[in-house]
CSV table of C-alpha atoms and ligand atoms in Angstrom, one decimal:
chain,number,residue,atom,x,y,z
A,865,ILE,CA,-15.6,3.6,-7.3
A,866,CYS,CA,-18.7,2.7,-5.4
A,867,LEU,CA,-19.2,5.5,-4.1
A,868,LEU,CA,-18.2,7.1,-7.9
A,869,PHE,CA,-21.2,5.5,-9.0
A,870,GLN,CA,-23.4,5.7,-7.2
A,871,ALA,CA,-22.7,9.9,-7.3
A,872,VAL,CA,-22.9,9.4,-11.2
A,873,VAL,CA,-26.0,7.5,-11.0
A,874,ALA,CA,-27.2,10.7,-8.4
A,875,GLY,CA,-26.0,12.4,-10.8
A,876,GLU,CA,-23.2,14.6,-8.7
A,877,VAL,CA,-20.0,14.5,-11.2
A,878,LEU,CA,-20.0,17.5,-12.9
A,879,LYS,CA,-16.7,17.6,-15.1
A,880,PHE,CA,-15.3,20.6,-16.9
A,881,PRO,CA,-15.7,19.7,-20.1
A,882,PRO,CA,-12.2,19.8,-22.7
A,883,GLY,CA,-10.3,22.6,-23.0
A,884,PHE,CA,-12.0,24.8,-20.2
A,885,LYS,CA,-9.3,26.6,-18.7
A,886,LEU,CA,-8.6,26.9,-14.8
A,887,GLY,CA,-6.5,29.3,-13.2
A,888,THR,CA,-5.8,32.0,-10.8
A,889,SER,CA,-5.9,35.9,-10.3
A,890,THR,CA,-4.1,38.9,-9.2
A,891,ALA,CA,-3.4,42.7,-9.4
A,892,SER,CA,-0.3,44.2,-9.5
A,893,TYR,CA,-1.2,46.9,-7.0
A,894,GLN,CA,-2.5,44.3,-4.6
A,895,ILE,CA,0.7,41.8,-4.7
A,896,GLU,CA,3.7,43.5,-6.0
A,897,GLY,CA,5.9,46.3,-3.6
A,898,GLY,CA,8.6,47.5,-4.8
A,899,TRP,CA,6.5,50.7,-5.1
A,900,ASN,CA,9.5,53.0,-5.9
A,901,ALA,CA,11.9,49.8,-6.6
A,902,SER,CA,14.5,50.6,-9.9
A,903,VAL,CA,18.1,50.4,-10.2
A,904,THR,CA,17.7,53.3,-12.6
A,905,SER,CA,17.1,56.8,-12.7
A,906,THR,CA,13.5,56.7,-14.4
A,907,GLY,CA,12.5,54.4,-11.7
A,908,LYS,CA,9.0,53.7,-11.2
A,909,GLY,CA,6.6,56.6,-11.2
A,910,GLU,CA,4.1,57.1,-8.3
A,911,ASN,CA,0.3,55.9,-8.9
A,912,ILE,CA,-3.4,56.8,-7.2
A,913,TRP,CA,-2.4,53.6,-4.9
A,914,ASP,CA,0.8,54.8,-3.3
A,915,ARG,CA,-0.3,58.5,-2.7
A,916,LEU,CA,-3.8,57.4,-1.6
A,917,THR,CA,-2.0,55.3,1.1
A,918,HIS,CA,0.9,57.3,1.8
A,919,SER,CA,-0.8,60.7,2.1
A,920,HIS,CA,-4.6,59.2,3.8
A,921,PRO,CA,-3.2,55.8,6.4
A,922,GLU,CA,-6.8,56.9,8.0
A,923,LEU,CA,-8.7,55.5,4.8
A,924,ILE,CA,-7.1,52.3,5.1
A,925,ALA,CA,-8.3,49.9,7.6
A,926,ASP,CA,-5.3,48.8,9.6
A,927,ARG,CA,-2.8,51.3,7.7
A,928,SER,CA,-0.9,49.6,5.3
A,929,THR,CA,-0.1,49.9,2.4
A,930,GLY,CA,1.1,48.0,-0.9
A,931,ASP,CA,4.7,49.1,-0.9
A,932,VAL,CA,6.2,45.6,-0.2
A,933,ALA,CA,2.6,43.8,-0.4
A,934,CYS,CA,3.4,39.9,-1.3
A,935,ASP,CA,6.8,41.6,-2.6
A,936,SER,CA,6.1,39.7,-6.2
A,937,TYR,CA,8.2,42.4,-7.6
A,938,HIS,CA,11.1,40.4,-5.9
A,939,LEU,CA,9.4,37.0,-5.3
A,940,TYR,CA,7.5,36.6,-8.8
A,941,GLU,CA,9.6,32.9,-8.9
A,942,GLU,CA,7.9,31.9,-5.9
A,943,ASP,CA,4.2,33.1,-7.2
A,944,VAL,CA,5.3,31.1,-10.2
A,945,ARG,CA,6.0,28.0,-8.3
A,946,ILE,CA,2.8,27.9,-6.2
A,947,LEU,CA,0.4,28.0,-9.7
A,948,LYS,CA,2.9,25.8,-10.8
A,949,GLU,CA,1.9,23.4,-7.6
A,950,LEU,CA,-1.3,24.1,-8.3
A,951,LYS,CA,-1.1,23.3,-12.0
A,952,VAL,CA,-3.3,26.4,-13.6
A,953,ASP,CA,-4.2,26.9,-17.8
A,954,HIS,CA,-3.8,30.6,-16.3
A,955,TYR,CA,-1.9,33.3,-14.6
A,956,ARG,CA,-4.3,36.5,-14.3
A,957,PHE,CA,-1.9,39.1,-13.5
A,958,SER,CA,-2.4,42.7,-14.1
A,959,LEU,CA,0.6,45.4,-15.1
A,960,SER,CA,1.3,48.4,-13.7
A,961,TRP,CA,1.3,51.2,-15.5
A,962,SER,CA,3.5,53.3,-13.4
A,963,ARG,CA,6.2,50.5,-13.4
A,964,LEU,CA,6.2,51.3,-17.1
A,965,LEU,CA,5.9,54.2,-18.0
A,966,PRO,CA,7.0,56.0,-14.5
A,967,GLY,CA,5.1,59.4,-15.5
A,968,GLY,CA,2.6,58.1,-17.5
A,969,PHE,CA,3.7,58.9,-20.8
A,970,SER,CA,4.6,56.6,-23.1
A,971,ASN,CA,7.8,59.1,-24.2
A,972,ASN,CA,9.9,57.7,-20.5
A,973,ILE,CA,9.4,53.7,-20.5
A,974,ASN,CA,11.4,52.0,-17.3
A,975,PRO,CA,14.0,49.1,-18.4
A,976,ASP,CA,13.6,47.4,-15.4
A,977,GLY,CA,9.5,47.9,-15.7
A,978,VAL,CA,9.9,45.5,-18.6
A,979,VAL,CA,12.5,43.5,-17.4
A,980,TYR,CA,10.5,42.2,-14.3
A,981,TYR,CA,7.3,41.6,-16.9
A,982,ASN,CA,9.5,39.7,-19.0
A,983,ASN,CA,11.2,37.5,-16.4
A,984,LEU,CA,7.6,36.5,-15.3
A,985,ILE,CA,5.7,36.4,-18.3
A,986,ASN,CA,8.8,34.4,-19.7
A,987,ALA,CA,8.6,31.9,-15.9
A,988,LEU,CA,4.6,31.2,-16.5
A,989,ILE,CA,5.4,30.0,-20.5
A,990,SER,CA,8.4,27.6,-19.8
A,991,ASN,CA,5.9,26.4,-17.2
A,992,ASN,CA,2.5,26.2,-18.8
A,993,ILE,CA,0.8,28.7,-17.7
A,994,THR,CA,-0.7,30.8,-20.2
A,995,PRO,CA,-0.2,34.5,-19.3
A,996,MET,CA,-3.5,36.6,-19.2
A,997,VAL,CA,-2.9,40.3,-18.4
A,998,THR,CA,-5.1,43.4,-17.5
A,999,LEU,CA,-3.6,46.5,-18.8
A,1000,TYR,CA,-5.9,48.4,-15.9
A,1001,HIS,CA,-6.4,46.8,-12.5
A,1002,TRP,CA,-6.9,50.9,-11.1
A,1003,ASP,CA,-3.3,52.0,-10.5
A,1004,LEU,CA,-3.7,55.3,-12.4
A,1005,PRO,CA,-0.5,57.1,-13.0
A,1006,GLN,CA,0.0,60.0,-10.3
A,1007,PRO,CA,0.6,62.8,-12.9
A,1008,LEU,CA,-2.7,61.3,-15.1
A,1009,GLN,CA,-5.3,61.9,-11.8
A,1010,ASP,CA,-3.4,65.0,-11.4
A,1011,LEU,CA,-5.3,66.4,-15.0
A,1012,GLY,CA,-8.3,64.9,-13.9
A,1013,GLY,CA,-7.8,61.6,-14.0
A,1014,TRP,CA,-10.9,59.4,-16.5
A,1015,THR,CA,-12.9,62.6,-16.2
A,1016,ASN,CA,-10.2,63.7,-18.5
A,1017,PRO,CA,-11.4,62.5,-22.1
A,1018,GLN,CA,-7.7,62.6,-22.7
A,1019,THR,CA,-7.4,59.7,-20.4
A,1020,ALA,CA,-8.2,57.3,-23.4
A,1021,ILE,CA,-5.3,58.7,-25.5
A,1022,TYR,CA,-3.2,57.9,-23.3
A,1023,PHE,CA,-4.6,54.4,-21.9
A,1024,GLU,CA,-4.0,53.8,-25.8
A,1025,ASP,CA,-0.4,54.6,-25.4
A,1026,PHE,CA,0.7,52.8,-22.8
A,1027,ALA,CA,-1.2,49.5,-24.3
A,1028,ARG,CA,0.6,50.0,-27.6
A,1029,VAL,CA,4.2,49.9,-25.5
A,1030,ALA,CA,2.7,46.1,-23.3
A,1031,PHE,CA,1.7,45.1,-27.4
A,1032,GLU,CA,4.6,45.9,-29.0
A,1033,LEU,CA,6.7,44.3,-25.5
A,1034,PHE,CA,4.8,42.0,-24.9
A,1035,GLY,CA,2.6,40.4,-27.8
A,1036,ASP,CA,4.8,38.0,-29.0
A,1037,ARG,CA,4.0,35.7,-25.5
A,1038,VAL,CA,0.9,37.4,-24.1
A,1039,LYS,CA,-1.9,36.0,-26.5
A,1040,MET,CA,-5.2,36.8,-23.3
A,1041,TRP,CA,-5.4,40.7,-23.1
A,1042,ILE,CA,-8.0,42.5,-21.0
A,1043,THR,CA,-7.7,46.1,-21.0
A,1044,ILE,CA,-9.3,46.9,-17.9
A,1045,ASN,CA,-11.1,45.6,-14.5
A,1046,GLU,CA,-14.4,46.0,-13.4
A,1047,PRO,CA,-15.5,50.0,-15.2
A,1048,SER,CA,-18.0,50.2,-12.0
A,1049,SER,CA,-15.4,49.6,-9.6
A,1050,ILE,CA,-13.8,52.2,-10.9
A,1051,CYS,CA,-15.9,54.9,-12.0
A,1052,VAL,CA,-18.0,54.4,-8.6
A,1053,GLY,CA,-15.7,53.8,-6.1
A,1054,THR,CA,-14.7,56.6,-7.1
A,1055,TYR,CA,-16.6,58.8,-8.1
A,1056,GLU,CA,-20.3,58.2,-5.8
A,1057,ALA,CA,-18.9,56.2,-3.1
A,1058,ASP,CA,-15.9,56.9,-2.3
A,1059,ILE,CA,-14.3,53.7,-1.6
A,1060,ALA,CA,-11.1,53.3,-4.4
A,1061,ALA,CA,-8.1,55.9,-4.3
A,1062,PRO,CA,-7.8,58.4,-5.1
A,1063,ALA,CA,-9.7,60.4,-2.3
A,1064,TYR,CA,-11.6,62.8,-1.9
A,1065,VAL,CA,-13.1,63.6,-5.9
A,1066,ARG,CA,-16.4,62.5,-5.0
A,1067,SER,CA,-19.2,64.3,-7.2
A,1068,PRO,CA,-22.2,62.0,-7.2
A,1069,GLY,CA,-23.9,61.3,-9.7
A,1070,ILE,CA,-22.0,63.5,-12.3
A,1071,GLY,CA,-17.8,61.9,-11.9
A,1072,LEU,CA,-19.2,58.4,-12.5
A,1073,TYR,CA,-20.4,59.0,-15.9
A,1074,LEU,CA,-17.9,60.9,-17.3
A,1075,CYS,CA,-15.4,58.5,-16.1
A,1076,GLY,CA,-17.7,55.6,-17.6
A,1077,LYS,CA,-17.2,57.5,-21.0
A,1078,THR,CA,-14.0,57.8,-21.1
A,1079,ILE,CA,-12.8,54.1,-20.1
A,1080,LEU,CA,-15.4,53.0,-22.9
A,1081,LEU,CA,-13.6,54.9,-25.1
A,1082,ALA,CA,-10.2,53.9,-23.8
A,1083,HIS,CA,-11.5,50.1,-23.8
A,1084,ALA,CA,-11.8,50.8,-27.5
A,1085,ARG,CA,-8.7,52.0,-28.6
A,1086,ALA,CA,-7.2,48.7,-27.2
A,1087,TYR,CA,-9.2,47.1,-28.5
A,1088,ARG,CA,-9.2,48.1,-32.3
A,1089,LEU,CA,-5.1,49.0,-31.8
A,1090,TYR,CA,-5.1,45.1,-30.9
A,1091,ASP,CA,-7.4,44.2,-33.9
A,1092,SER,CA,-5.6,46.3,-36.4
A,1093,VAL,CA,-2.0,45.6,-35.9
A,1094,TYR,CA,-1.0,43.1,-33.4
A,1095,ARG,CA,-3.7,40.5,-34.2
A,1096,LYS,CA,-2.2,39.5,-37.1
A,1097,LYS,CA,1.8,39.0,-35.8
A,1098,TYR,CA,0.5,37.4,-33.2
A,1099,GLY,CA,-2.9,35.8,-32.8
A,1100,GLY,CA,-4.5,36.8,-29.7
A,1101,LYS,CA,-7.4,37.5,-28.0
A,1102,ILE,CA,-8.7,40.8,-25.7
A,1103,GLY,CA,-11.7,41.8,-24.1
A,1104,ILE,CA,-13.0,43.5,-21.0
A,1105,THR,CA,-13.7,42.5,-17.4
A,1106,ILE,CA,-16.6,43.1,-15.8
A,1107,ASP,CA,-18.1,42.8,-12.5
A,1108,THR,CA,-21.4,42.4,-11.6
A,1109,ILE,CA,-23.7,41.3,-9.0
A,1110,TRP,CA,-26.6,39.2,-8.7
A,1111,ALA,CA,-29.8,41.2,-8.6
A,1112,GLU,CA,-32.8,38.8,-7.3
A,1113,PRO,CA,-36.0,40.9,-7.2
A,1114,LYS,CA,-36.9,41.1,-3.3
A,1115,THR,CA,-40.7,40.1,-4.1
A,1116,ASN,CA,-42.6,38.9,-7.7
A,1117,ALA,CA,-44.2,42.5,-7.6
A,1118,SER,CA,-43.4,44.0,-10.9
A,1119,GLU,CA,-42.1,47.4,-9.4
A,1120,ASP,CA,-39.3,45.5,-7.5
A,1121,VAL,CA,-38.5,42.7,-10.1
A,1122,ASP,CA,-38.3,46.1,-12.4
A,1123,ALA,CA,-36.0,47.8,-10.3
A,1124,ALA,CA,-33.9,44.3,-9.8
A,1125,GLU,CA,-34.0,44.3,-14.0
A,1126,ARG,CA,-32.7,48.2,-13.9
A,1127,VAL,CA,-29.7,46.6,-11.3
A,1128,MET,CA,-28.1,45.2,-14.2
A,1129,GLN,CA,-29.3,46.9,-16.6
A,1130,VAL,CA,-26.9,49.8,-15.8
A,1131,GLY,CA,-24.7,47.3,-13.2
A,1132,LEU,CA,-23.8,45.3,-16.1
A,1133,GLY,CA,-25.5,46.6,-19.1
A,1134,TRP,CA,-23.6,50.3,-18.9
A,1135,TRP,CA,-20.8,48.8,-19.9
A,1136,ALA,CA,-21.8,45.5,-22.0
A,1137,HIS,CA,-24.8,46.8,-24.2
A,1138,PRO,CA,-22.0,49.6,-25.7
A,1139,ILE,CA,-19.3,46.8,-27.0
A,1140,PHE,CA,-21.7,43.3,-26.7
A,1141,SER,CA,-25.7,44.5,-27.9
A,1142,ALA,CA,-26.9,45.1,-31.3
A,1143,GLU,CA,-28.2,48.7,-30.5
A,1144,GLY,CA,-24.4,49.4,-28.7
A,1145,ASP,CA,-24.7,52.8,-27.1
A,1146,TYR,CA,-26.3,53.4,-23.0
A,1147,PRO,CA,-29.1,50.9,-22.0
A,1148,GLN,CA,-31.9,52.6,-22.9
A,1149,ILE,CA,-33.6,52.5,-19.5
A,1150,MET,CA,-30.3,54.1,-18.1
A,1151,LYS,CA,-30.3,56.2,-20.9
A,1152,SER,CA,-33.6,57.8,-20.4
A,1153,ARG,CA,-33.9,57.0,-15.9
A,1154,VAL,CA,-30.4,59.8,-16.1
A,1155,GLU,CA,-31.9,62.1,-18.5
A,1156,GLN,CA,-35.4,62.1,-16.5
A,1157,ASN,CA,-33.7,63.2,-13.2
A,1158,SER,CA,-31.3,65.8,-14.7
A,1159,LYS,CA,-34.1,67.6,-15.9
A,1160,VAL,CA,-36.0,68.1,-12.9
A,1161,GLU,CA,-33.0,68.9,-11.8
A,1162,ASN,CA,-32.5,72.3,-13.6
A,1163,PHE,CA,-29.4,70.7,-15.4
A,1164,SER,CA,-29.3,71.6,-19.5
A,1165,GLU,CA,-28.3,67.9,-20.5
A,1166,SER,CA,-28.1,64.7,-19.7
A,1167,ARG,CA,-25.9,64.5,-16.4
A,1168,LEU,CA,-24.4,60.8,-18.6
A,1169,PRO,CA,-22.8,62.1,-21.4
A,1170,PRO,CA,-23.2,60.6,-24.3
A,1171,PHE,CA,-21.9,59.2,-27.2
A,1172,THR,CA,-21.7,60.2,-31.1
A,1173,PRO,CA,-23.5,58.2,-33.5
A,1174,LYS,CA,-19.1,57.8,-34.2
A,1175,GLU,CA,-18.9,56.6,-31.3
A,1176,VAL,CA,-21.4,54.2,-30.7
A,1177,LYS,CA,-20.1,52.1,-33.7
A,1178,PHE,CA,-16.1,52.5,-32.6
A,1179,VAL,CA,-16.9,50.7,-28.9
A,1180,GLN,CA,-19.2,48.2,-30.7
A,1181,GLY,CA,-18.3,44.6,-30.8
A,1182,THR,CA,-14.6,45.7,-29.5
A,1183,ALA,CA,-14.1,42.8,-27.0
A,1184,ASP,CA,-13.2,39.4,-28.0
A,1185,PHE,CA,-14.5,37.7,-24.6
A,1186,PHE,CA,-16.6,38.9,-21.9
A,1187,GLY,CA,-14.2,38.9,-19.1
A,1188,LEU,CA,-16.8,38.4,-16.1
A,1189,ASN,CA,-16.1,38.5,-12.5
A,1190,HIS,CA,-18.8,38.3,-9.5
A,1191,TYR,CA,-18.7,37.9,-6.1
A,1192,ARG,CA,-22.2,38.0,-4.4
A,1193,THR,CA,-26.3,38.8,-5.2
A,1194,LEU,CA,-28.6,40.9,-3.1
A,1195,LEU,CA,-31.9,41.4,-2.8
A,1196,ILE,CA,-33.0,44.6,-4.8
A,1197,SER,CA,-37.0,46.6,-4.1
A,1198,ASN,CA,-37.7,49.8,-6.5
A,1199,HIS,CA,-37.7,52.9,-4.2
A,1200,GLU,CA,-38.1,56.5,-5.9
A,1201,PHE,CA,-36.3,58.5,-4.2
A,1202,PRO,CA,-37.2,62.4,-3.7
A,1203,SER,CA,-37.4,64.2,-7.2
A,1204,ASP,CA,-35.7,67.1,-5.0
A,1205,SER,CA,-32.9,65.1,-3.7
A,1206,PRO,CA,-29.4,65.6,-5.3
A,1207,PRO,CA,-27.9,63.7,-8.1
A,1208,SER,CA,-26.9,60.6,-7.5
A,1209,LEU,CA,-26.1,56.5,-9.3
A,1210,ILE,CA,-29.1,55.3,-6.8
A,1211,LYS,CA,-31.6,57.7,-6.9
A,1212,ASP,CA,-31.1,57.3,-11.0
A,1213,LEU,CA,-31.8,53.5,-10.1
A,1214,GLY,CA,-34.6,54.5,-7.9
A,1215,VAL,CA,-33.4,51.6,-5.9
A,1216,VAL,CA,-32.5,49.7,-2.1
A,1217,GLY,CA,-30.9,46.5,-1.7
A,1218,SER,CA,-30.1,44.1,1.1
A,1219,ILE,CA,-29.6,40.6,1.7
A,1220,ASP,CA,-31.2,38.1,2.9
A,1221,PRO,CA,-29.7,36.2,6.5
A,1222,ASN,CA,-31.3,32.8,5.4
A,1223,TRP,CA,-29.7,32.2,2.3
A,1224,LYS,CA,-28.1,28.7,2.4
A,1225,PRO,CA,-25.6,28.2,3.0
A,1226,SER,CA,-25.0,31.6,3.9
A,1227,PRO,CA,-25.7,35.0,2.9
A,1228,LYS,CA,-22.2,35.7,1.6
A,1229,ILE,CA,-22.6,32.3,-1.1
A,1230,VAL,CA,-25.4,32.4,-2.8
A,1231,PRO,CA,-24.0,30.1,-6.1
A,1232,TRP,CA,-27.2,30.9,-7.4
A,1233,GLY,CA,-27.6,33.8,-8.9
A,1234,PHE,CA,-24.1,33.4,-9.6
A,1235,ARG,CA,-25.7,31.0,-12.8
A,1236,LYS,CA,-28.5,33.6,-13.1
A,1237,VAL,CA,-25.4,35.8,-13.9
A,1238,PHE,CA,-25.0,33.8,-16.8
A,1239,ASN,CA,-28.2,32.8,-18.2
A,1240,TRP,CA,-28.5,37.3,-17.6
A,1241,ILE,CA,-25.9,37.9,-20.4
A,1242,LYS,CA,-26.7,34.9,-22.8
A,1243,ASN,CA,-30.0,36.2,-23.2
A,1244,ALA,CA,-28.6,39.8,-23.7
A,1245,TYR,CA,-25.9,39.8,-25.6
A,1246,ASN,CA,-26.3,36.4,-27.8
A,1247,ASN,CA,-24.6,34.1,-25.6
A,1248,PRO,CA,-21.0,35.9,-25.9
A,1249,LEU,CA,-17.6,33.7,-24.8
A,1250,VAL,CA,-17.5,34.0,-21.2
A,1251,ILE,CA,-14.3,33.5,-19.0
A,1252,VAL,CA,-15.5,34.3,-15.2
A,1253,THR,CA,-11.9,36.2,-14.9
A,1254,GLU,CA,-12.2,36.8,-11.2
A,1255,ASN,CA,-14.4,34.8,-8.1
A,1256,GLY,CA,-13.3,34.3,-4.6
A,1257,TYR,CA,-14.2,34.4,-1.3
A,1258,GLY,CA,-12.9,36.9,1.1
A,1259,ASP,CA,-12.5,36.1,5.0
A,1260,GLY,CA,-10.2,36.9,8.0
A,1261,GLY,CA,-7.6,34.0,7.0
A,1262,GLY,CA,-6.0,31.3,7.8
A,1263,ILE,CA,-5.0,28.1,6.3
A,1264,GLN,CA,-8.4,26.3,7.3
A,1265,ASP,CA,-10.0,28.3,5.3
A,1266,ASN,CA,-13.5,25.1,4.7
A,1267,ALA,CA,-15.4,28.1,4.5
A,1268,ARG,CA,-13.6,29.1,1.3
A,1269,VAL,CA,-14.5,25.2,-0.1
A,1270,LEU,CA,-17.4,25.8,0.1
A,1271,PHE,CA,-17.7,28.9,-2.0
A,1272,LEU,CA,-15.5,27.4,-4.3
A,1273,LYS,CA,-17.0,24.0,-4.9
A,1274,GLU,CA,-20.7,25.6,-5.2
A,1275,TYR,CA,-19.6,28.5,-7.3
A,1276,MET,CA,-17.9,26.1,-10.2
A,1277,LYS,CA,-21.1,23.6,-9.5
A,1278,ALA,CA,-23.4,26.5,-10.4
A,1279,LEU,CA,-21.2,27.5,-13.3
A,1280,LEU,CA,-21.2,24.1,-15.0
A,1281,LEU,CA,-25.1,23.8,-14.7
A,1282,ALA,CA,-25.0,26.9,-16.0
A,1283,LEU,CA,-22.8,25.9,-18.9
A,1284,LEU,CA,-24.2,22.3,-19.5
A,1285,GLU,CA,-27.6,22.3,-18.6
A,1286,ASP,CA,-28.6,26.1,-19.8
A,1287,GLY,CA,-26.1,25.7,-22.7
A,1288,CYS,CA,-24.0,29.0,-21.8
A,1289,ASN,CA,-21.3,29.7,-23.1
A,1290,ILE,CA,-18.3,29.5,-21.3
A,1291,ASN,CA,-15.0,28.9,-21.1
A,1292,GLY,CA,-12.6,29.8,-18.4
A,1293,TYR,CA,-13.3,30.4,-14.5
A,1294,THR,CA,-10.4,31.8,-12.4
A,1295,VAL,CA,-10.6,32.4,-8.5
A,1296,TRP,CA,-9.8,35.5,-6.5
A,1297,SER,CA,-7.2,35.4,-5.9
A,1298,ILE,CA,-3.7,33.3,-5.5
A,1299,MET,CA,-2.2,34.0,-2.4
A,1300,ASP,CA,-3.5,36.8,0.1
A,1301,ASN,CA,-2.7,40.9,-1.7
A,1302,LEU,CA,-3.5,43.7,-0.4
A,1303,GLU,CA,-7.9,44.2,-0.6
A,1304,TRP,CA,-7.5,48.1,-1.2
A,1305,ARG,CA,-9.2,50.3,1.1
A,1306,ASP,CA,-9.6,46.4,4.1
A,1307,GLY,CA,-5.6,46.5,3.9
A,1308,TYR,CA,-4.5,43.4,5.0
A,1309,THR,CA,-7.8,42.7,7.1
A,1310,VAL,CA,-9.4,40.7,4.0
A,1311,LYS,CA,-7.9,37.7,2.5
A,1312,TYR,CA,-8.8,35.9,-0.3
A,1313,GLY,CA,-6.0,34.0,-1.1
A,1314,LEU,CA,-5.6,30.1,-1.6
A,1315,TYR,CA,-2.4,30.3,0.2
A,1316,ASP,CA,-2.2,32.8,2.8
A,1317,VAL,CA,1.1,34.6,2.7
A,1318,ASN,CA,3.4,35.7,6.3
A,1319,PHE,CA,3.3,40.0,5.9
A,1320,ASN,CA,5.5,40.0,9.0
A,1321,SER,CA,8.2,37.1,7.2
A,1322,PRO,CA,10.9,38.8,5.3
A,1323,ASN,CA,10.0,36.2,2.2
A,1324,ARG,CA,6.9,36.4,2.5
A,1325,THR,CA,6.3,32.6,3.0
A,1326,ARG,CA,3.2,31.5,0.7
A,1327,THR,CA,1.4,28.3,2.5
A,1328,PRO,CA,-1.3,26.2,1.0
A,1329,LYS,CA,-4.4,27.1,2.9
A,1330,VAL,CA,-7.5,24.1,2.7
A,1331,SER,CA,-8.9,25.4,-0.3
A,1332,ALA,CA,-5.4,25.4,-2.5
A,1333,ILE,CA,-4.8,21.8,-1.8
A,1334,PHE,CA,-9.3,21.5,-3.1
A,1335,TYR,CA,-8.3,23.8,-5.8
A,1336,ARG,CA,-5.5,21.5,-6.6
A,1337,ASP,CA,-7.1,18.7,-7.0
A,1338,VAL,CA,-10.0,20.2,-8.7
A,1339,ILE,CA,-7.3,21.3,-11.4
A,1340,LYS,CA,-6.0,17.6,-11.7
A,1341,THR,CA,-9.3,15.1,-12.2
A,1342,ARG,CA,-11.6,17.8,-13.9
A,1343,THR,CA,-13.7,17.2,-12.0
A,1344,LEU,CA,-16.2,18.9,-8.7
A,1345,PRO,CA,-16.8,16.1,-5.6
A,1346,GLU,CA,-20.0,15.9,-4.6
B,2868,BGP,C1,-12.4,42.6,-6.6
B,2868,BGP,C2,-11.5,43.1,-6.9
B,2868,BGP,C3,-10.5,42.6,-6.8
B,2868,BGP,C4,-10.6,42.1,-5.4
B,2868,BGP,C5,-12.3,41.6,-4.8
B,2868,BGP,C6,-11.7,41.2,-3.7
B,2868,BGP,O1,-13.6,43.7,-7.0
B,2868,BGP,O2,-10.8,43.1,-8.5
B,2868,BGP,O3,-9.2,43.0,-6.7
B,2868,BGP,O4,-10.6,43.4,-4.6
B,2868,BGP,O5,-12.3,42.6,-5.6
B,2868,BGP,O6,-13.4,41.0,-3.3
B,2868,BGP,P1,-14.8,42.4,-2.8
B,2868,BGP,O7,-14.8,43.2,-3.9
B,2868,BGP,O8,-15.6,41.8,-2.8
B,2868,BGP,O9,-13.5,42.2,-1.8
């Protein structure tokens, strides 16, 4: 009691306000396994991560696949058990598009996929855990990729069809929807940087912007569909999850300050400005920089495909909340690339990034950057409702994960300061991830879980780490320890 009193006096006890939601997150390809599981003839279809891991094992750090992963397709009851152990308010997971629609199109639904998600959703609800469902977390059906993936404008229509199937099947019980996870990672990771799937489709400075336009229209279609048909029936909410770093100017010289702001405007504003701003459309600085570079490079039009005025209106206002994923802070300085260098995102941005090795407690734990992100969003978009849909710490694995505990504590503290002192409108926090899983191109070499998963045991035993106990106590007390 004495200690508690001292802490309160010192202003150290931070409490989550009533109604604030605490949860954890996963994604279908990273945990489900059962990649071709089915007893019916229509089964699960192949997606771009199945194709990549099977055809190019050398592109995955440990040559692993998600064929089994955490085997959540068979062990979802174990997932619900550990979620219950933590007493989370919500569980964010994603639907595998190709498990529900094997060919990618809505003319063919896999009944086993429907049964699987019904079982999971029902188990969550009967344990008082709110399901928060992401429609798309990166596992595009391969047949859609073969037609150009997200650079094909028609993909937006097929995404809307997929969303309709999901709303029809699960909308009576799922009241929190996220259309798309991290558009930047999808478009930049695929077409600019080759760190996503499929590989070998890079087209710097071009593909990412085509992808981006389709993604924004796909998101808006799903939102408008939900808004016009399902909201009346079910009364749920639907938003989008956007990831961002915090871009800190490397010096206080005005060109570095402007450069860091450009990174926020393009990295985050590319997605948020069309949806959340009063003007709609891409951020002005993004339009003008890409247009200017395109002109010098002898393109007849900007490499950034414009929205028509009708499309601007269609995309604007299409989110009930801002889903935020945040992991890191970078130092940004201005750097103009030679005008005759080939097109690229980094040239359009005109920056270079670095980290400060002296950051305390570590260059990977920079909580003040998180607080600044909330404030940036508040100021840019009139303080929208923000739900943190991912935040977490990657390491090499192990139960004694003290660095993760420190990370979570410091980041939740930064969130609470943004909420309580800065007036940012935040009402949820979701840890990535409830358990270790397949970390995309890093395979199983990087771990983010609160629970360890034994990938060598047939039943993929889940064991709580120190961070799981820590988070369980935060959820129980709604308080951050000193
Ligand atoms: C997010 C993804 C998650 C997970 C996480 C790990 O971008 O949505 O699926 O992979 O990243 O973080 P990092 O990107 O820092 O490895």
